[in-house]
Coordinates of N, CA and C in Angstrom, one line a residue:
Chain A
D1 N 0.9 -1.2 0.0 CA 0.0 0.0 0.0 C 0.9 1.2 0.0
A2 N 0.9 1.9 -1.1 CA 1.8 3.1 -1.2 C 1.3 4.2 -0.3
G3 N 2.2 4.9 0.3 CA 1.9 6.0 1.1 C 1.8 7.3 0.2
V4 N 2.0 8.4 0.8 CA 2.0 9.7 0.1 C 3.3 9.8 -0.7
T5 N 3.1 10.0 -2.0 CA 4.3 10.2 -2.9 C 4.4 11.6 -3.4
Q6 N 5.6 12.2 -3.4 CA 5.8 13.5 -3.9 C 6.9 13.5 -5.0
S7 N 6.7 14.4 -6.0 CA 7.7 14.6 -7.0 C 7.8 16.1 -7.4
P8 N 9.0 16.5 -7.8 CA 10.3 15.8 -7.6 C 10.8 15.8 -6.2
T9 N 11.9 15.1 -5.9 CA 12.4 15.1 -4.5 C 13.2 16.4 -4.3
H10 N 13.9 16.9 -5.3 CA 14.7 18.1 -5.1 C 14.5 18.9 -6.4
L11 N 14.6 20.2 -6.2 CA 14.4 21.2 -7.3 C 15.2 22.4 -7.0
I12 N 15.9 22.9 -8.0 CA 16.6 24.2 -7.9 C 16.0 25.2 -8.9
K13 N 15.6 26.3 -8.5 CA 15.0 27.3 -9.4 C 15.7 28.7 -9.1
T14 N 15.5 29.6 -10.1 CA 16.0 30.9 -10.0 C 14.9 31.9 -9.5
R15 N 15.3 32.9 -8.8 CA 14.4 33.9 -8.3 C 13.5 34.4 -9.5
G16 N 12.2 34.5 -9.3 CA 11.3 35.0 -10.3 C 10.7 33.9 -11.2
Q17 N 11.2 32.7 -11.1 CA 10.7 31.6 -11.9 C 9.4 31.1 -11.2
Q18 N 8.8 30.1 -11.9 CA 7.6 29.5 -11.4 C 7.9 28.0 -11.2
V19 N 7.2 27.4 -10.2 CA 7.5 25.9 -9.9 C 6.2 25.2 -9.7
T20 N 6.1 23.9 -10.1 CA 5.0 23.1 -9.8 C 5.5 21.8 -9.1
L21 N 4.9 21.5 -7.9 CA 5.2 20.3 -7.2 C 3.9 19.4 -7.2
R22 N 4.2 18.1 -7.2 CA 3.1 17.2 -7.3 C 3.0 16.2 -6.2
C23 N 1.8 15.7 -5.9 CA 1.5 14.8 -4.8 C 0.5 13.8 -5.1
S24 N 0.7 12.6 -4.8 CA -0.3 11.5 -4.9 C -0.6 11.1 -3.5
P25 N -1.9 11.1 -3.1 CA -2.2 10.8 -1.7 C -2.2 9.3 -1.4
K26 N -2.2 9.0 -0.2 CA -2.2 7.6 0.3 C -3.5 7.0 -0.3
S27 N -3.5 5.7 -0.6 CA -4.7 5.0 -1.1 C -5.8 5.1 -0.1
G28 N -7.0 5.5 -0.6 CA -8.2 5.6 0.3 C -8.4 7.0 0.8
H29 N -7.4 7.9 0.6 CA -7.5 9.3 1.1 C -8.0 10.2 0.0
D30 N -8.9 11.2 0.4 CA -9.5 12.1 -0.5 C -9.1 13.5 -0.3
T31 N -8.4 13.8 0.8 CA -8.1 15.2 1.2 C -6.6 15.4 1.1
V32 N -6.1 16.5 0.5 CA -4.7 16.8 0.4 C -4.4 18.1 1.0
S33 N -3.4 18.2 1.9 CA -2.9 19.5 2.4 C -1.5 19.7 2.1
W34 N -1.1 20.9 2.0 CA 0.3 21.3 1.7 C 0.9 22.1 2.9
Y35 N 2.1 21.8 3.2 CA 2.8 22.5 4.3 C 4.2 22.9 3.8
Q36 N 4.7 24.0 4.3 CA 6.0 24.5 4.0 C 6.8 24.4 5.3
Q37 N 8.0 23.7 5.2 CA 8.9 23.6 6.4 C 10.2 24.2 6.1
A38 N 10.5 25.4 6.7 CA 11.8 26.0 6.6 C 12.8 25.2 7.5
L39 N 14.0 25.4 7.2 CA 15.1 24.6 7.9 C 15.0 24.9 9.4
G40 N 14.9 23.8 10.1 CA 15.0 24.0 11.6 C 13.7 24.4 12.2
Q41 N 12.6 24.4 11.5 CA 11.3 24.9 12.0 C 10.2 23.9 11.8
G42 N 9.1 24.1 12.4 CA 8.0 23.2 12.2 C 7.2 23.5 10.9
P43 N 6.5 22.5 10.3 CA 5.8 22.8 9.1 C 4.7 23.9 9.3
Q44 N 4.5 24.6 8.3 CA 3.4 25.7 8.3 C 2.4 25.4 7.2
F45 N 1.1 25.4 7.6 CA 0.0 25.1 6.7 C -0.1 26.1 5.6
I46 N -0.2 25.6 4.3 CA -0.4 26.4 3.2 C -1.9 26.4 2.8
F47 N -2.4 25.3 2.4 CA -3.8 25.1 2.1 C -4.2 23.7 2.0
Q48 N -5.5 23.5 1.9 CA -6.1 22.1 1.9 C -7.1 22.0 0.8
Y49 N -7.0 20.8 0.1 CA -8.0 20.6 -1.0 C -8.8 19.4 -0.7
Y50 N -10.1 19.5 -1.0 CA -11.1 18.4 -0.8 C -12.1 18.6 -1.8
E51 N -12.5 17.5 -2.5 CA -13.5 17.6 -3.6 C -13.1 18.6 -4.6
E52 N -11.8 18.7 -4.9 CA -11.3 19.5 -6.0 C -11.4 21.0 -5.7
E53 N -11.6 21.4 -4.4 CA -11.8 22.8 -4.1 C -10.8 23.1 -2.9
E54 N -10.3 24.3 -2.9 CA -9.5 24.8 -1.8 C -10.5 25.0 -0.6
R55 N -10.3 24.3 0.5 CA -11.2 24.4 1.6 C -10.7 25.3 2.7
Q56 N -9.4 25.3 2.9 CA -8.8 26.2 4.0 C -7.5 26.7 3.4
R57 N -7.1 27.9 3.9 CA -5.8 28.5 3.5 C -5.1 29.1 4.7
G58 N -3.8 28.9 4.8 CA -3.0 29.5 5.8 C -2.6 30.9 5.4
N59 N -1.6 31.5 6.1 CA -1.2 32.8 5.9 C -0.1 32.9 4.8
F60 N -0.5 32.5 3.6 CA 0.5 32.5 2.4 C -0.1 33.4 1.3
P61 N 0.8 34.1 0.6 CA 0.3 35.0 -0.5 C -0.3 34.2 -1.6
D62 N -1.0 34.9 -2.5 CA -1.7 34.2 -3.6 C -0.7 33.8 -4.7
R63 N 0.6 34.1 -4.5 CA 1.6 33.5 -5.4 C 1.6 31.9 -5.2
F64 N 1.1 31.5 -4.1 CA 0.9 30.1 -3.9 C -0.5 29.6 -4.3
S65 N -0.6 28.7 -5.2 CA -1.9 28.2 -5.6 C -1.8 26.7 -5.8
G66 N -3.0 26.1 -5.9 CA -3.0 24.7 -6.0 C -4.1 24.2 -6.8
H67 N -4.1 22.8 -6.9 CA -5.2 22.2 -7.7 C -5.3 20.8 -7.2
Q68 N -6.5 20.3 -7.2 CA -6.7 18.8 -6.9 C -7.5 18.2 -8.1
F69 N -7.0 17.1 -8.5 CA -7.6 16.4 -9.7 C -8.6 15.4 -9.2
P70 N -9.5 14.9 -10.2 CA -10.5 13.9 -9.8 C -10.0 12.6 -9.2
N71 N -8.7 12.3 -9.4 CA -8.1 11.1 -8.7 C -7.5 11.4 -7.4
Y72 N -7.8 12.6 -6.9 CA -7.4 13.1 -5.6 C -5.9 13.6 -5.5
S73 N -5.1 13.4 -6.6 CA -3.8 13.9 -6.6 C -3.8 15.4 -6.6
S74 N -2.7 16.1 -6.3 CA -2.7 17.5 -6.2 C -1.4 18.1 -6.7
E75 N -1.5 19.4 -7.0 CA -0.3 20.2 -7.4 C -0.3 21.4 -6.6
L76 N 1.0 21.8 -6.3 CA 1.2 23.1 -5.6 C 2.0 24.0 -6.6
N77 N 1.6 25.1 -6.9 CA 2.3 26.1 -7.8 C 2.7 27.3 -7.0
V78 N 3.9 27.7 -7.3 CA 4.4 28.9 -6.7 C 5.0 29.8 -7.8
N79 N 4.4 31.0 -7.9 CA 4.9 32.0 -9.0 C 5.8 33.0 -8.4
A80 N 6.6 33.6 -9.3 CA 7.5 34.7 -8.9 C 8.3 34.3 -7.6
L81 N 9.1 33.3 -7.8 CA 9.8 32.7 -6.6 C 10.7 33.7 -6.0
L82 N 10.7 33.7 -4.6 CA 11.6 34.5 -3.8 C 12.6 33.6 -3.1
L83 N 13.8 34.2 -2.7 CA 14.8 33.4 -2.0 C 14.2 32.8 -0.8
G84 N 13.2 33.5 -0.1 CA 12.6 33.0 1.1 C 11.7 31.8 0.9
D85 N 11.4 31.5 -0.4 CA 10.5 30.3 -0.7 C 11.3 29.0 -0.6
S86 N 12.6 29.1 -0.4 CA 13.5 27.9 -0.2 C 13.0 27.2 1.0
A87 N 12.6 25.9 0.9 CA 12.1 25.2 2.0 C 11.8 23.7 1.5
L88 N 11.4 22.9 2.5 CA 10.9 21.6 2.2 C 9.4 21.7 2.1
Y89 N 8.8 21.3 1.0 CA 7.4 21.4 0.8 C 6.8 20.0 1.0
L90 N 5.9 19.9 2.0 CA 5.3 18.6 2.4 C 3.9 18.5 2.0
C91 N 3.5 17.4 1.4 CA 2.1 17.1 1.1 C 1.6 16.1 2.2
A92 N 0.4 16.3 2.6 CA -0.2 15.3 3.6 C -1.5 15.0 3.1
S93 N -1.9 13.7 3.3 CA -3.3 13.3 2.9 C -4.0 12.7 4.1
S94 N -5.3 12.8 4.0 CA -6.2 12.2 5.1 C -7.5 11.7 4.4
A95 N -8.2 11.0 5.2 CA -9.5 10.5 4.8 C -10.5 11.5 5.4
G96 N -10.9 12.5 4.6 CA -11.8 13.5 5.0 C -11.2 14.7 5.7
T97 N -11.9 15.6 6.2 CA -11.4 16.8 6.8 C -11.7 16.9 8.3
F98 N -12.1 15.9 8.9 CA -12.3 15.9 10.3 C -11.0 16.1 11.1
S99 N -11.1 16.8 12.2 CA -9.8 17.1 12.9 C -9.1 15.9 13.4
N100 N -9.7 14.8 13.6 CA -9.0 13.6 14.1 C -8.7 12.6 13.0
S101 N -8.8 13.0 11.8 CA -8.4 12.2 10.7 C -6.9 12.3 10.5
P102 N -6.2 11.2 10.9 CA -4.7 11.3 10.9 C -4.1 11.8 9.5
L103 N -3.2 12.7 9.6 CA -2.5 13.2 8.4 C -1.3 12.3 8.2
H104 N -1.2 11.9 7.0 CA 0.0 11.1 6.5 C 0.8 12.0 5.6
F105 N 2.1 12.2 5.9 CA 2.9 13.0 5.2 C 3.8 12.2 4.2
G106 N 4.1 12.9 3.1 CA 5.1 12.4 2.2 C 6.5 12.9 2.6
N107 N 7.5 12.5 1.9 CA 8.9 12.9 2.3 C 9.3 14.3 1.7
G108 N 8.4 14.9 1.0 CA 8.6 16.3 0.7 C 9.4 16.5 -0.6
T109 N 9.3 17.7 -1.1 CA 10.2 18.2 -2.2 C 11.0 19.4 -1.6
R110 N 12.3 19.2 -1.8 CA 13.3 20.2 -1.3 C 13.5 21.3 -2.4
L111 N 12.9 22.5 -2.2 CA 13.0 23.6 -3.2 C 14.1 24.5 -2.8
T112 N 15.1 24.8 -3.6 CA 16.1 25.8 -3.4 C 16.0 26.8 -4.5
V113 N 15.8 28.1 -4.0 CA 15.7 29.2 -4.9 C 17.0 30.0 -4.9
T114 N 17.7 30.2 -6.0 CA 18.9 30.9 -6.0 C 18.8 32.3 -6.7
Chain B
Q1 N -5.5 33.3 18.7 CA -4.1 32.8 18.8 C -4.0 31.4 18.3
Q2 N -3.1 31.2 17.3 CA -2.9 29.9 16.7 C -1.6 29.3 17.1
Q3 N -0.8 29.9 18.0 CA 0.5 29.3 18.2 C 0.5 28.1 19.1
V4 N 1.4 27.2 18.9 CA 1.7 26.1 19.8 C 3.2 26.3 20.1
K5 N 3.5 26.4 21.4 CA 4.9 26.6 21.9 C 5.4 25.3 22.4
Q6 N 6.6 24.9 22.0 CA 7.2 23.7 22.3 C 8.6 23.9 23.0
S7 N 8.9 23.1 24.0 CA 10.2 23.1 24.7 C 10.5 21.7 25.2
P8 N 11.9 21.4 25.3 CA 13.0 22.3 24.9 C 13.2 22.2 23.4
Q9 N 14.1 23.0 22.9 CA 14.5 23.0 21.5 C 15.3 21.8 21.2
S10 N 16.2 21.4 22.1 CA 17.0 20.2 22.0 C 17.1 19.5 23.3
L11 N 17.4 18.2 23.2 CA 17.3 17.3 24.4 C 18.3 16.2 24.2
I12 N 19.2 16.0 25.2 CA 20.1 14.8 25.2 C 19.8 13.9 26.4
V13 N 19.5 12.6 26.1 CA 19.1 11.7 27.1 C 20.0 10.4 26.9
Q14 N 20.3 9.8 28.0 CA 21.1 8.6 28.0 C 20.1 7.4 27.6
K15 N 20.7 6.4 27.0 CA 19.9 5.2 26.6 C 19.3 4.7 27.9
G16 N 18.0 4.3 27.8 CA 17.2 3.8 28.9 C 16.5 4.9 29.7
G17 N 16.9 6.1 29.5 CA 16.3 7.2 30.2 C 14.9 7.6 29.7
I18 N 14.3 8.6 30.3 CA 13.0 9.1 29.9 C 13.2 10.5 29.2
S19 N 12.6 10.6 28.1 CA 12.6 11.9 27.3 C 11.3 12.6 27.5
I20 N 11.3 13.8 27.9 CA 10.1 14.6 28.1 C 10.1 15.9 27.3
I21 N 9.0 16.0 26.5 CA 8.9 17.2 25.6 C 7.5 17.9 25.9
N22 N 7.6 19.2 26.1 CA 6.4 19.9 26.5 C 5.8 20.8 25.5
C23 N 4.5 21.0 25.4 CA 3.9 21.9 24.5 C 2.8 22.7 25.3
A24 N 2.5 23.9 24.8 CA 1.5 24.8 25.4 C 0.8 25.5 24.2
Y25 N -0.5 25.7 24.4 CA -1.3 26.3 23.4 C -2.3 27.3 24.0
E26 N -2.8 28.2 23.2 CA -3.7 29.3 23.6 C -5.2 29.1 23.1
N27 N -5.3 28.6 21.9 CA -6.6 28.5 21.2 C -7.4 27.3 21.8
T28 N -8.5 27.6 22.5 CA -9.3 26.6 23.1 C -10.1 25.9 22.1
A29 N -10.1 26.3 20.8 CA -10.8 25.6 19.8 C -10.1 24.4 19.3
F30 N -8.8 24.2 19.6 CA -8.1 23.0 19.2 C -8.7 21.8 19.9
D31 N -8.9 20.8 19.1 CA -9.6 19.6 19.6 C -8.9 18.3 19.3
Y32 N -7.7 18.3 18.8 CA -7.0 17.1 18.5 C -5.5 17.5 18.5
F33 N -4.7 16.6 19.2 CA -3.3 17.0 19.5 C -2.4 15.8 19.2
P34 N -1.9 15.8 18.0 CA -1.0 14.7 17.6 C 0.5 15.1 17.8
W35 N 1.3 14.0 17.9 CA 2.8 14.2 18.0 C 3.4 13.5 16.7
Y36 N 4.3 14.2 16.1 CA 5.0 13.6 14.9 C 6.5 13.5 15.2
Q37 N 7.0 12.4 14.5 CA 8.5 12.2 14.6 C 9.0 12.3 13.2
Q38 N 10.2 13.1 13.1 CA 10.7 13.3 11.8 C 12.2 13.0 11.8
F39 N 12.6 12.1 10.9 CA 14.0 11.8 10.7 C 14.6 12.7 9.5
P40 N 15.9 12.9 9.5 CA 16.5 13.7 8.4 C 16.1 13.2 7.1
G41 N 15.7 14.1 6.2 CA 15.3 13.7 4.8 C 14.0 13.0 4.7
K42 N 13.2 12.9 5.7 CA 11.9 12.3 5.7 C 10.8 13.2 6.1
G43 N 9.6 12.9 5.8 CA 8.5 13.7 6.2 C 8.1 13.3 7.6
P44 N 7.3 14.1 8.3 CA 6.9 13.8 9.7 C 6.0 12.5 9.7
A45 N 6.1 11.7 10.7 CA 5.3 10.5 10.8 C 4.6 10.5 12.1
L46 N 3.3 10.2 12.1 CA 2.4 10.3 13.2 C 2.9 9.3 14.3
L47 N 3.1 9.7 15.5 CA 3.5 8.8 16.6 C 2.3 8.4 17.4
I48 N 1.6 9.4 17.9 CA 0.5 9.2 18.9 C -0.3 10.5 18.9
A49 N -1.6 10.4 19.3 CA -2.4 11.6 19.3 C -3.5 11.4 20.4
I50 N -4.0 12.6 20.9 CA -4.9 12.6 22.0 C -6.0 13.6 21.7
R51 N -7.2 13.3 22.3 CA -8.3 14.3 22.3 C -8.4 15.0 23.6
P52 N -8.9 16.2 23.8 CA -8.8 16.9 25.0 C -9.7 16.4 26.1
D53 N -10.6 15.4 25.8 CA -11.4 14.8 26.9 C -10.7 13.6 27.6
V54 N -9.5 13.4 27.2 CA -8.7 12.3 27.8 C -7.4 12.9 28.4
S55 N -7.0 12.5 29.6 CA -5.9 13.1 30.3 C -4.6 12.4 30.0
E56 N -4.7 11.1 29.5 CA -3.4 10.4 29.2 C -3.7 9.3 28.2
K57 N -2.7 9.1 27.3 CA -2.8 8.0 26.3 C -1.4 7.4 26.2
K58 N -1.4 6.1 26.2 CA -0.1 5.4 26.2 C -0.2 4.4 25.0
E59 N 0.9 4.4 24.2 CA 1.1 3.4 23.1 C 2.6 3.0 23.2
G60 N 2.7 1.8 23.7 CA 4.1 1.3 23.8 C 4.9 2.1 24.8
R61 N 6.1 2.6 24.3 CA 7.0 3.4 25.1 C 6.6 4.9 25.1
F62 N 5.6 5.3 24.3 CA 5.2 6.7 24.2 C 3.9 7.0 24.9
T63 N 3.9 8.0 25.7 CA 2.7 8.5 26.5 C 2.5 10.0 26.3
I64 N 1.3 10.3 26.0 CA 0.9 11.7 26.0 C 0.2 12.0 27.3
S65 N 0.6 13.1 28.0 CA -0.2 13.6 29.2 C -0.8 14.9 28.7
F66 N -2.1 15.1 29.1 CA -2.8 16.3 28.6 C -3.5 17.0 29.8
N67 N -3.2 18.3 30.0 CA -3.8 19.1 31.0 C -4.6 20.2 30.4
K68 N -6.0 20.0 30.3 CA -6.8 20.9 29.6 C -6.9 22.2 30.3
S69 N -7.0 22.3 31.6 CA -7.1 23.5 32.3 C -5.9 24.4 32.1
A70 N -4.7 23.8 32.1 CA -3.5 24.5 31.9 C -3.1 24.7 30.4
K71 N -3.9 24.1 29.5 CA -3.6 24.2 28.1 C -2.2 23.8 27.8
Q72 N -1.8 22.6 28.3 CA -0.5 22.1 28.1 C -0.6 20.6 27.9
F73 N 0.3 20.0 27.1 CA 0.4 18.6 26.9 C 1.9 18.2 26.7
S74 N 2.2 17.0 27.0 CA 3.6 16.6 26.9 C 3.7 15.2 26.4
L75 N 4.9 14.9 25.8 CA 5.2 13.5 25.3 C 6.3 13.0 26.2
H76 N 6.1 11.8 26.7 CA 7.1 11.0 27.4 C 7.5 9.8 26.6
I77 N 8.8 9.7 26.5 CA 9.4 8.5 25.8 C 10.1 7.7 26.9
M78 N 9.6 6.6 27.2 CA 10.2 5.7 28.2 C 11.3 4.9 27.6
D79 N 12.3 4.5 28.4 CA 13.3 3.6 27.9 C 13.9 4.1 26.6
S80 N 14.3 5.3 26.5 CA 14.7 5.9 25.3 C 15.8 5.1 24.6
Q81 N 15.8 5.0 23.3 CA 16.8 4.2 22.6 C 17.5 5.1 21.5
P82 N 18.7 4.8 21.1 CA 19.4 5.6 20.1 C 18.5 5.7 18.8
G83 N 17.7 4.7 18.5 CA 16.9 4.8 17.3 C 15.8 5.8 17.5
D84 N 15.5 6.3 18.7 CA 14.5 7.4 18.9 C 15.1 8.8 18.6
S85 N 16.4 8.9 18.3 CA 17.0 10.1 18.0 C 16.4 10.7 16.7
A86 N 15.7 11.8 16.8 CA 15.0 12.4 15.7 C 14.5 13.8 16.2
T87 N 13.7 14.5 15.3 CA 13.1 15.7 15.7 C 11.6 15.4 16.0
Y88 N 11.1 15.9 17.1 CA 9.7 15.6 17.5 C 8.9 16.9 17.4
F89 N 7.7 16.8 16.9 CA 6.8 18.0 16.8 C 5.5 17.7 17.4
C90 N 5.1 18.6 18.3 CA 3.7 18.6 18.7 C 2.9 19.4 17.8
A91 N 1.6 19.1 17.7 CA 0.7 19.9 16.8 C -0.7 19.9 17.4
A92 N -1.5 20.8 16.9 CA -2.9 20.9 17.3 C -3.7 21.3 16.1
S93 N -5.0 20.8 16.1 CA -5.8 21.1 15.0 C -7.2 21.4 15.5
T94 N -7.9 22.2 14.7 CA -9.3 22.6 14.9 C -10.1 21.8 13.8
A95 N -11.4 22.0 13.9 CA -12.3 21.4 12.8 C -11.7 21.8 11.5
G96 N -11.7 20.9 10.6 CA -11.1 21.1 9.2 C -9.8 20.5 9.1
N97 N -9.2 20.0 10.2 CA -7.9 19.3 10.1 C -6.7 20.1 9.6
M98 N -6.7 21.4 10.0 CA -5.5 22.2 9.7 C -4.6 22.1 10.9
L99 N -3.4 21.6 10.7 CA -2.5 21.4 11.9 C -1.6 22.7 12.1
T100 N -1.5 23.1 13.4 CA -0.6 24.1 13.8 C 0.5 23.4 14.6
F101 N 1.8 23.5 14.1 CA 2.9 22.7 14.7 C 3.7 23.6 15.7
G102 N 4.3 22.9 16.7 CA 5.3 23.6 17.5 C 6.6 23.7 16.7
G103 N 7.6 24.3 17.4 CA 8.8 24.5 16.7 C 9.8 23.3 16.6
G104 N 9.4 22.3 17.3 CA 10.2 21.1 17.2 C 11.2 20.9 18.3
T105 N 11.5 19.7 18.7 CA 12.6 19.3 19.7 C 13.5 18.3 19.0
R106 N 14.8 18.6 19.0 CA 15.7 17.7 18.4 C 16.2 16.8 19.6
L107 N 15.9 15.5 19.5 CA 16.2 14.6 20.6 C 17.4 13.7 20.2
M108 N 18.4 13.7 21.1 CA 19.6 12.8 20.8 C 19.6 11.8 22.0
V109 N 19.6 10.5 21.7 CA 19.7 9.5 22.8 C 21.1 8.9 22.7
K110 N 21.9 9.1 23.7 CA 23.3 8.6 23.7 C 23.4 7.1 24.2
P111 N 24.2 6.3 23.5 CA 24.3 4.9 23.8 C 24.9 4.7 25.2

């Protein structure tokens, strides 16, 4: 049973460019959330997708956008990259949006902006 | 207030000892409190979680203690092993399953 898979694992981009990160949820899960983890810090919530709609959003600018597909997979897009966007981007999936639905995380995409 | 404050930032414990990590929160709307373990290069993995109507939950060597009136909760790792060396995060969520994480505790268990 595959867990949450993310691609690519590493990415290097230049300031001002755009990037797309991809996530496939754990089998049986229909909700996908994205988190940003800066080095040495806890993950910070970006947004959550359920039924192909953004349901909740954290304190991130609209340069961060996403999408969920009918097969529950998801993409995170970041436009006009800044140096401060360098971080580990984590995708997490769950079965529904209830607060006690355990979140299962992927191993992340390490984004470096130069 | 959405913050979850975690302490200590780092912890060194001898093999066989007890590791204790503490967290405090302000938002009384939080209704689910999970702990995650993260190894270098990996994503966080759920260890154990508790609801606020329970004061303690134990799973193997891991125990969560929860004090609702003080708005504090803690993770105890009994008989700590070198393989437990990792970064531990407490978290809290409200309805909708949006997690707010603490800043993390880097645990090192010395053989």
